[in-house]
C-alpha cells in the first residue's frame, strides 16, 4: 500500500482563546501530531525560547526568508510579521506525520489556497467577556496591546465560516476531544 501523506491542520482563533493550551494537551497525547514552529519579528515574551516557541527574527531576516521562498505563508498581525517556514512542514507531511499550524486568519486563507487538502479548524472563545478576562489575566501584554488584540479578535471571528470546523473552547478537555475526533475522521477521508 502506498504511504499515506500526513494531514495539514490549520488551527486559528483569537488571541487568548486558549489555542496554546489545547494544542499542548493534544500533542502530549498524540505522538504523530507535530506543531510547526513559526518565525516572528515580535519580541520574545518572558520564558519563550528561540527555536521552540518561535524563531525570533529581525525584520531583515524575515524578509530574506520571504525572498528565498522559504515561507509557506506569512502575515502581518498587530504590527509584527509571523510566518511558517515551509521545508519542515512539507518534509513531515511527506513522512506521513500530521502537522498543525497555529496561525491567524490571513495566513490560514493563504494556506487554504496553496494546500487544497489542508483542514481548517477555528477555536472560538466561550464569549467575548471571557476572552477579555483571559487576555487581562495572563498579564503578558499591556492594555494598548490587549485592546488591539480584542479588536483583531472580532475581525477574526467574522471569518470563522471560511474554516472547515469550529470548536467552542468551553473546557480544554472537550476542545481537545473535538480536535482529536476531527483528525481521526480526516485520516480516513478518501482524498
Ligand atoms: P502571539 O503574538 O500571541 O504569539 O501570536 C499572535 C497571532 O499570530 C496568533 O493568532 C497566532 O496564531 C499567529 N501566528 C503565529 N505564528 C504564525 C504564523 O506562522 N503565521 C501566521 N499567519 N500567523 C501566526
Coordinates of C-alpha atoms and ligand atoms in Angstrom, one line a residue:
X1 CA 0.0 0.0 0.0
X2 CA 1.2 3.5 -0.8
X3 CA 2.5 5.5 2.1
X4 CA -0.3 8.0 3.1
X5 CA 0.7 11.6 3.4
X6 CA 0.2 13.4 6.7
X7 CA -2.7 15.8 7.3
X8 CA -2.0 19.6 7.5
X9 CA -4.2 21.1 10.1
X10 CA -4.6 24.9 10.3
X11 CA -5.7 26.0 13.8
X12 CA -6.8 29.6 14.4
X13 CA -8.7 31.5 16.9
X14 CA -8.5 34.9 18.6
X15 CA -5.5 35.7 20.8
X16 CA -6.3 34.5 24.4
X17 CA -8.9 31.9 23.3
X18 CA -6.8 29.0 24.6
X19 CA -5.2 27.7 21.4
X20 CA -1.9 27.1 23.0
X21 CA -3.3 25.1 26.0
X22 CA -5.5 22.9 23.7
X23 CA -2.6 22.2 21.4
X24 CA -0.2 21.4 24.2
X25 CA -2.6 18.8 25.6
X26 CA -3.2 17.3 22.1
X27 CA 0.5 17.0 21.3
X28 CA 1.2 15.3 24.7
X29 CA -1.5 12.7 23.9
X30 CA -0.8 12.1 20.2
X31 CA 2.8 11.4 19.1
X32 CA 2.1 11.6 15.4
X33 CA 1.0 15.3 15.6
X34 CA 3.6 18.0 15.3
X35 CA 3.3 21.7 15.9
X36 CA 5.1 23.8 13.3
X37 CA 7.5 26.4 14.8
X38 CA 6.8 29.8 13.2
X39 CA 9.1 32.7 12.7
X40 CA 8.1 36.1 14.0
X41 CA 9.5 39.6 14.3
X42 CA 7.8 40.3 17.6
X43 CA 9.9 40.3 20.8
X44 CA 10.0 37.2 22.9
X45 CA 7.7 37.1 26.0
X46 CA 9.2 36.1 29.3
X47 CA 10.0 32.4 29.2
X48 CA 9.8 32.0 25.4
X49 CA 12.7 30.1 23.8
X50 CA 14.1 30.8 20.4
X51 CA 13.6 27.7 18.2
X52 CA 10.9 26.2 20.5
X53 CA 8.1 28.8 20.8
X54 CA 9.2 30.8 17.7
X55 CA 12.2 31.6 15.6
X56 CA 12.6 35.2 16.7
X57 CA 13.9 37.1 13.6
X58 CA 14.7 40.7 12.8
X59 CA 12.6 42.3 10.1
X60 CA 15.6 42.0 7.6
X61 CA 16.0 38.2 8.4
X62 CA 12.3 37.7 7.9
X63 CA 12.3 39.5 4.6
X64 CA 15.2 37.4 3.5
X65 CA 13.3 34.2 4.2
X66 CA 10.4 35.5 2.1
X67 CA 12.6 36.3 -0.8
X68 CA 14.3 32.9 -0.6
X69 CA 10.7 31.4 -1.0
X70 CA 11.2 29.8 2.5
X71 CA 7.7 30.6 3.9
X72 CA 4.6 28.6 3.2
X73 CA 2.6 31.7 4.3
X74 CA 3.2 34.8 6.3
X75 CA 1.1 37.7 7.6
X76 CA 1.3 41.0 9.4
X77 CA -0.5 40.8 12.7
X78 CA -0.7 43.8 15.2
X79 CA 2.5 45.4 13.8
X80 CA 4.6 42.3 13.6
X81 CA 5.3 39.7 10.9
X82 CA 4.6 36.0 11.5
X83 CA 5.3 33.2 9.1
X84 CA 5.5 29.4 8.6
X85 CA 8.9 28.0 7.5
X86 CA 8.0 25.8 4.5
X87 CA 10.6 23.0 4.4
X88 CA 10.0 21.4 7.8
X89 CA 6.2 21.2 7.2
X90 CA 6.4 19.6 3.8
X91 CA 9.1 17.1 5.0
X92 CA 6.8 15.9 7.8
X93 CA 3.7 15.6 5.6
X94 CA 5.7 13.5 3.1
X95 CA 6.7 11.2 6.0
X96 CA 3.0 10.7 6.9
X97 CA 3.2 12.9 10.0
X98 CA 0.3 15.2 10.8
X99 CA 1.3 18.9 11.2
X100 CA -0.6 21.7 13.0
X101 CA -0.1 25.3 12.0
X102 CA -1.2 27.6 14.8
X103 CA -1.7 30.8 12.7
X104 CA -4.0 33.8 12.3
X105 CA -6.8 34.2 9.7
X106 CA -4.9 35.8 6.8
X107 CA -2.2 33.2 6.9
X108 CA -4.9 30.4 7.1
X109 CA -6.6 31.7 4.0
X110 CA -3.3 31.6 2.1
X111 CA -2.7 28.0 3.2
X112 CA -6.2 27.1 2.0
X113 CA -5.3 28.4 -1.4
X114 CA -2.0 26.7 -1.7
X115 CA -2.6 23.4 0.1
X116 CA -6.1 22.2 -1.0
X117 CA -6.0 19.2 1.4
X118 CA -5.4 21.4 4.5
X119 CA -8.1 21.1 7.2
X120 CA -9.0 24.4 8.8
X121 CA -10.2 24.5 12.4
X122 CA -11.3 27.6 14.2
X123 CA -11.3 27.8 18.0
X124 CA -14.0 30.1 19.5
X125 CA -13.8 31.6 23.0
X126 CA -16.9 30.8 25.1
X127 CA -17.7 34.6 25.0
X128 CA -16.1 38.0 24.3
X129 CA -16.2 38.7 28.1
X130 CA -14.3 35.5 28.8
X131 CA -11.8 36.3 26.1
X132 CA -11.1 39.8 27.6
X133 CA -10.8 38.3 31.0
X134 CA -8.2 35.7 29.8
X135 CA -6.1 38.3 27.9
X136 CA -6.0 40.6 31.0
X137 CA -5.3 37.7 33.4
X138 CA -2.3 36.3 31.5
X139 CA -0.6 39.6 32.0
X140 CA 1.7 39.2 29.0
X141 CA 0.5 42.4 27.2
X142 CA -0.1 46.0 28.1
X143 CA -3.6 47.5 27.9
X144 CA -3.0 49.0 24.5
X145 CA -1.9 45.7 23.0
X146 CA -4.9 43.9 24.7
X147 CA -7.3 46.4 23.1
X148 CA -5.7 45.9 19.7
X149 CA -5.9 42.1 20.1
X150 CA -9.6 42.3 21.1
X151 CA -10.4 44.4 18.1
X152 CA -8.5 41.9 15.9
X153 CA -10.4 39.1 17.6
X154 CA -13.7 40.5 16.4
X155 CA -12.4 40.7 12.8
X156 CA -11.0 37.1 13.0
X157 CA -14.3 35.7 14.4
X158 CA -16.1 37.2 11.3
X159 CA -14.0 34.7 9.2
X160 CA -14.9 31.6 11.1
X161 CA -17.3 30.3 8.4
X162 CA -14.4 30.1 6.0
X163 CA -13.0 27.3 8.1
X164 CA -14.0 23.6 7.8
X165 CA -14.7 23.2 11.5
X166 CA -15.5 25.4 14.5
X167 CA -14.8 24.3 18.1
X168 CA -16.0 26.3 21.1
X169 CA -13.5 26.2 23.9
X170 CA -15.9 25.7 26.8
X171 CA -13.5 23.3 28.5
X172 CA -10.0 22.3 27.4
X173 CA -10.7 18.6 27.6
X174 CA -13.8 18.9 25.4
X175 CA -11.9 21.1 22.9
X176 CA -9.1 18.5 22.7
X177 CA -11.5 15.7 22.3
X178 CA -13.2 17.5 19.4
X179 CA -9.9 18.2 17.7
X180 CA -8.8 14.6 18.1
X181 CA -12.1 13.5 16.5
X182 CA -11.6 15.8 13.6
X183 CA -8.1 14.4 13.0
X184 CA -9.2 10.8 13.3
X185 CA -12.0 11.4 10.7
X186 CA -9.8 13.3 8.3
X187 CA -7.2 10.4 8.4
X188 CA -9.9 8.1 7.0
X189 CA -11.2 10.5 4.4
X190 CA -10.9 9.4 0.7
X191 CA -8.8 12.1 -0.9
Ligands
LIG1 P1 1.3 35.7 19.5 O1 2.0 37.0 19.4 O2 0.2 35.7 20.5 O3 2.2 34.5 19.8 O4 0.6 35.3 18.1 C1 -0.3 36.3 17.5 C2 -1.0 35.6 16.4 O5 -0.1 35.2 15.4 C3 -1.8 34.4 16.8 O6 -3.1 34.4 16.3 C4 -1.0 33.3 16.2 O7 -1.8 32.2 15.9 C5 -0.5 33.9 14.9 N1 0.7 33.3 14.3 C6 1.7 32.6 15.0 N2 2.5 32.1 14.1 C7 2.0 32.4 12.9 C8 2.5 32.1 11.5 O8 3.5 31.5 11.3 N3 1.8 32.7 10.5 C9 0.6 33.4 10.7 N4 0.0 33.9 9.7 N5 0.2 33.7 12.0 C10 0.9 33.2 13.0

